[in-house]
Amino acid sequence: MADTGPSPDGAGSPGEGRYGERVFRPDQGGEGDRIDLGALTYDDTTMARLRALGAGPGWTCLEVGAGTGTVARRLLEEAGVAEVLAVDRDVRFLAAHPVTGLTVLQADVTDDDFTPGPFRLVHARFVLMHLPSPQHMVARLSRLLAPGGVLVVSDAVDLTTASAPDTPYTRAVRAMWQGLRDTIGTDVTQVPRYPELLREAGLESVAAEIHVPPLQPGSPISRFWADTWERARGAMVGTGLVDDAQLDEAVRHLASPGCTGLSPGMLTAWGWKRDGRRTQV
């Protein structure tokens, strides 16, 4: 996610923990509900892009870090793809909602022996920003594509916090990014470079877009951030940028009509593997 180093320019070493361990543990009550709030916010945008790229009948798909499986199931049920392999390090949420065509695999995509495929579509949303080397992962995922296949990666991008007015909300967002970097290595400073990383991996017809959902009282995205802050409270307070009282104030501010901040957005970038016959458009 965003800059979480101790200095404004992002200096400092990221934490050595992993997503789902020190924070966002899947065995913590309500974690699946938190993930689903994110799905309510972003799934329509994701599906619109995947459908525009041609995802449909006959496609075999890899869903990386599949979470509760909402995108995987919609690819099958709405786009009519042939098969989705949904992969996560913990598959309890995926296994709870089986559908025809969905194969669930508990695996770590960073392992050298993770080599399924090839696939017509490889999709990873809110995954690479939690891993040490997005560049390495883009290269690895691109190798899982069939000729003519497309890699689609989405991650959080924060375009406003550094220059936004100082409010309870922006102070909490800054503390969240730094706290997550300090504990589990989350870092979105490289996300704007994703199109470049796709080109470096040898993919063609690379493009990108950004979706910024509106913060409105009671909306799924506002509830998502409030729940995220609660689960990351220890990491956020540990930065020294906020204390418990200030974080409580930020949650109240987020739920109020007076909150005028911009949510961190979702940058989606995609690129095609050459099929030897035609250039993708």
Short mmCIF file of N, CA and C in Angstrom, two decimals, residues 181-243:
data_model
loop_
_atom_site.label_atom_id
_atom_site.label_comp_id
_atom_site.label_asym_id
_atom_site.label_seq_id
_atom_site.Cartn_x
_atom_site.Cartn_y
_atom_site.Cartn_z
N ARG A 181 3.43 -1.12 6.72
CA ARG A 181 4.80 -1.35 6.21
C ARG A 181 5.71 -1.86 7.31
N ASP A 182 5.59 -1.27 8.49
CA ASP A 182 6.45 -1.66 9.60
C ASP A 182 6.22 -3.10 10.04
N THR A 183 4.97 -3.58 9.93
CA THR A 183 4.64 -4.90 10.46
C THR A 183 4.65 -6.00 9.42
N ILE A 184 4.06 -5.76 8.25
CA ILE A 184 3.94 -6.84 7.26
C ILE A 184 4.51 -6.46 5.90
N GLY A 185 5.16 -5.31 5.81
CA GLY A 185 5.86 -4.95 4.58
C GLY A 185 4.99 -4.37 3.48
N THR A 186 3.72 -4.09 3.77
CA THR A 186 2.83 -3.53 2.75
C THR A 186 3.37 -2.19 2.27
N ASP A 187 3.40 -2.01 0.94
CA ASP A 187 3.99 -0.79 0.38
C ASP A 187 3.38 -0.51 -0.99
N VAL A 188 2.70 0.62 -1.11
CA VAL A 188 2.10 0.95 -2.40
C VAL A 188 2.91 1.96 -3.20
N THR A 189 4.10 2.28 -2.74
CA THR A 189 4.86 3.29 -3.47
C THR A 189 5.23 2.83 -4.88
N GLN A 190 5.25 1.51 -5.11
CA GLN A 190 5.60 0.99 -6.43
C GLN A 190 4.38 0.80 -7.33
N VAL A 191 3.18 0.93 -6.80
CA VAL A 191 1.99 0.62 -7.57
C VAL A 191 1.87 1.47 -8.85
N PRO A 192 2.17 2.79 -8.82
CA PRO A 192 2.10 3.54 -10.07
C PRO A 192 3.05 3.04 -11.15
N ARG A 193 4.03 2.22 -10.79
CA ARG A 193 4.98 1.67 -11.76
C ARG A 193 4.49 0.37 -12.39
N TYR A 194 3.32 -0.12 -12.02
CA TYR A 194 2.89 -1.42 -12.51
C TYR A 194 2.86 -1.51 -14.04
N PRO A 195 2.39 -0.49 -14.76
CA PRO A 195 2.46 -0.60 -16.22
C PRO A 195 3.88 -0.84 -16.72
N GLU A 196 4.84 -0.14 -16.11
CA GLU A 196 6.23 -0.34 -16.49
C GLU A 196 6.69 -1.76 -16.18
N LEU A 197 6.27 -2.30 -15.02
CA LEU A 197 6.67 -3.66 -14.64
C LEU A 197 6.09 -4.68 -15.62
N LEU A 198 4.88 -4.44 -16.09
CA LEU A 198 4.28 -5.34 -17.07
C LEU A 198 5.06 -5.31 -18.38
N ARG A 199 5.48 -4.13 -18.80
CA ARG A 199 6.28 -4.03 -20.03
C ARG A 199 7.63 -4.72 -19.84
N GLU A 200 8.24 -4.53 -18.67
CA GLU A 200 9.53 -5.17 -18.41
C GLU A 200 9.41 -6.69 -18.43
N ALA A 201 8.23 -7.21 -18.10
CA ALA A 201 8.01 -8.66 -18.11
C ALA A 201 7.75 -9.18 -19.51
N GLY A 202 7.77 -8.30 -20.51
CA GLY A 202 7.61 -8.72 -21.89
C GLY A 202 6.18 -8.70 -22.39
N LEU A 203 5.25 -8.14 -21.60
CA LEU A 203 3.87 -8.09 -22.04
C LEU A 203 3.63 -6.91 -22.97
N GLU A 204 2.57 -7.00 -23.76
CA GLU A 204 2.29 -6.00 -24.79
C GLU A 204 0.93 -5.35 -24.56
N SER A 205 0.70 -4.27 -25.31
CA SER A 205 -0.57 -3.53 -25.23
C SER A 205 -0.92 -3.23 -23.78
N VAL A 206 0.05 -2.75 -23.02
CA VAL A 206 -0.12 -2.47 -21.59
C VAL A 206 -0.93 -1.19 -21.41
N ALA A 207 -1.83 -1.20 -20.45
CA ALA A 207 -2.64 -0.02 -20.13
C ALA A 207 -3.02 -0.08 -18.65
N ALA A 208 -3.58 1.01 -18.15
CA ALA A 208 -3.94 1.07 -16.74
C ALA A 208 -5.05 2.07 -16.52
N GLU A 209 -5.73 1.94 -15.38
CA GLU A 209 -6.78 2.87 -14.99
C GLU A 209 -6.85 2.91 -13.47
N ILE A 210 -7.49 3.95 -12.94
CA ILE A 210 -7.64 4.10 -11.49
C ILE A 210 -9.11 4.32 -11.16
N HIS A 211 -9.59 3.63 -10.14
CA HIS A 211 -10.93 3.83 -9.61
C HIS A 211 -10.82 4.29 -8.17
N VAL A 212 -11.46 5.42 -7.85
CA VAL A 212 -11.46 5.96 -6.49
C VAL A 212 -12.90 5.98 -5.98
N PRO A 213 -13.27 5.07 -5.10
CA PRO A 213 -14.65 5.03 -4.62
C PRO A 213 -14.93 6.19 -3.67
N PRO A 214 -16.13 6.76 -3.70
CA PRO A 214 -16.44 7.89 -2.82
C PRO A 214 -16.62 7.45 -1.37
N LEU A 215 -16.07 8.23 -0.47
CA LEU A 215 -16.28 8.00 0.96
C LEU A 215 -17.61 8.63 1.36
N GLN A 216 -18.57 7.80 1.71
CA GLN A 216 -19.87 8.28 2.15
C GLN A 216 -20.24 7.55 3.43
N PRO A 217 -20.88 8.24 4.36
CA PRO A 217 -21.22 7.60 5.64
C PRO A 217 -21.99 6.29 5.44
N GLY A 218 -21.53 5.24 6.07
CA GLY A 218 -22.20 3.95 5.98
C GLY A 218 -21.94 3.16 4.73
N SER A 219 -21.15 3.70 3.79
CA SER A 219 -20.87 2.98 2.54
C SER A 219 -19.93 1.80 2.82
N PRO A 220 -19.92 0.80 1.92
CA PRO A 220 -19.01 -0.33 2.13
C PRO A 220 -17.56 0.09 2.29
N ILE A 221 -17.09 1.07 1.49
CA ILE A 221 -15.68 1.45 1.59
C ILE A 221 -15.38 2.15 2.91
N SER A 222 -16.31 2.98 3.40
CA SER A 222 -16.09 3.63 4.69
C SER A 222 -16.08 2.60 5.82
N ARG A 223 -16.96 1.62 5.74
CA ARG A 223 -16.98 0.56 6.75
C ARG A 223 -15.74 -0.31 6.64
N PHE A 224 -15.27 -0.52 5.41
CA PHE A 224 -14.05 -1.31 5.21
C PHE A 224 -12.87 -0.65 5.90
N TRP A 225 -12.70 0.67 5.70
CA TRP A 225 -11.56 1.33 6.32
C TRP A 225 -11.69 1.36 7.84
N ALA A 226 -12.89 1.57 8.34
CA ALA A 226 -13.06 1.57 9.80
C ALA A 226 -12.69 0.22 10.39
N ASP A 227 -13.11 -0.87 9.76
CA ASP A 227 -12.78 -2.20 10.25
C ASP A 227 -11.30 -2.49 10.08
N THR A 228 -10.74 -2.05 8.96
CA THR A 228 -9.30 -2.23 8.73
C THR A 228 -8.49 -1.53 9.80
N TRP A 229 -8.86 -0.30 10.13
CA TRP A 229 -8.14 0.43 11.17
C TRP A 229 -8.23 -0.27 12.52
N GLU A 230 -9.40 -0.82 12.82
CA GLU A 230 -9.55 -1.51 14.10
C GLU A 230 -8.64 -2.73 14.17
N ARG A 231 -8.57 -3.48 13.07
CA ARG A 231 -7.73 -4.67 13.06
C ARG A 231 -6.24 -4.34 13.02
N ALA A 232 -5.91 -3.17 12.50
CA ALA A 232 -4.51 -2.74 12.43
C ALA A 232 -4.19 -1.73 13.53
N ARG A 233 -5.06 -1.59 14.53
CA ARG A 233 -4.91 -0.54 15.55
C ARG A 233 -3.53 -0.58 16.21
N GLY A 234 -3.09 -1.77 16.62
CA GLY A 234 -1.80 -1.86 17.29
C GLY A 234 -0.66 -1.36 16.42
N ALA A 235 -0.68 -1.75 15.14
CA ALA A 235 0.37 -1.31 14.22
C ALA A 235 0.30 0.19 13.99
N MET A 236 -0.91 0.74 13.90
CA MET A 236 -1.07 2.17 13.63
C MET A 236 -0.62 3.01 14.83
N VAL A 237 -1.06 2.63 16.01
CA VAL A 237 -0.66 3.37 17.22
C VAL A 237 0.84 3.24 17.44
N GLY A 238 1.40 2.08 17.07
CA GLY A 238 2.83 1.87 17.24
C GLY A 238 3.71 2.80 16.42
N THR A 239 3.15 3.44 15.40
CA THR A 239 3.93 4.38 14.60
C THR A 239 4.18 5.69 15.33
N GLY A 240 3.36 6.00 16.33
CA GLY A 240 3.45 7.28 17.00
C GLY A 240 2.74 8.41 16.28
N LEU A 241 2.14 8.10 15.12
CA LEU A 241 1.44 9.13 14.36
C LEU A 241 0.03 9.38 14.90
N VAL A 242 -0.54 8.38 15.54
CA VAL A 242 -1.85 8.52 16.19
C VAL A 242 -1.82 7.75 17.50
N ASP A 243 -2.68 8.18 18.42
CA ASP A 243 -2.91 7.37 19.61
C ASP A 243 -4.32 6.81 19.54
#
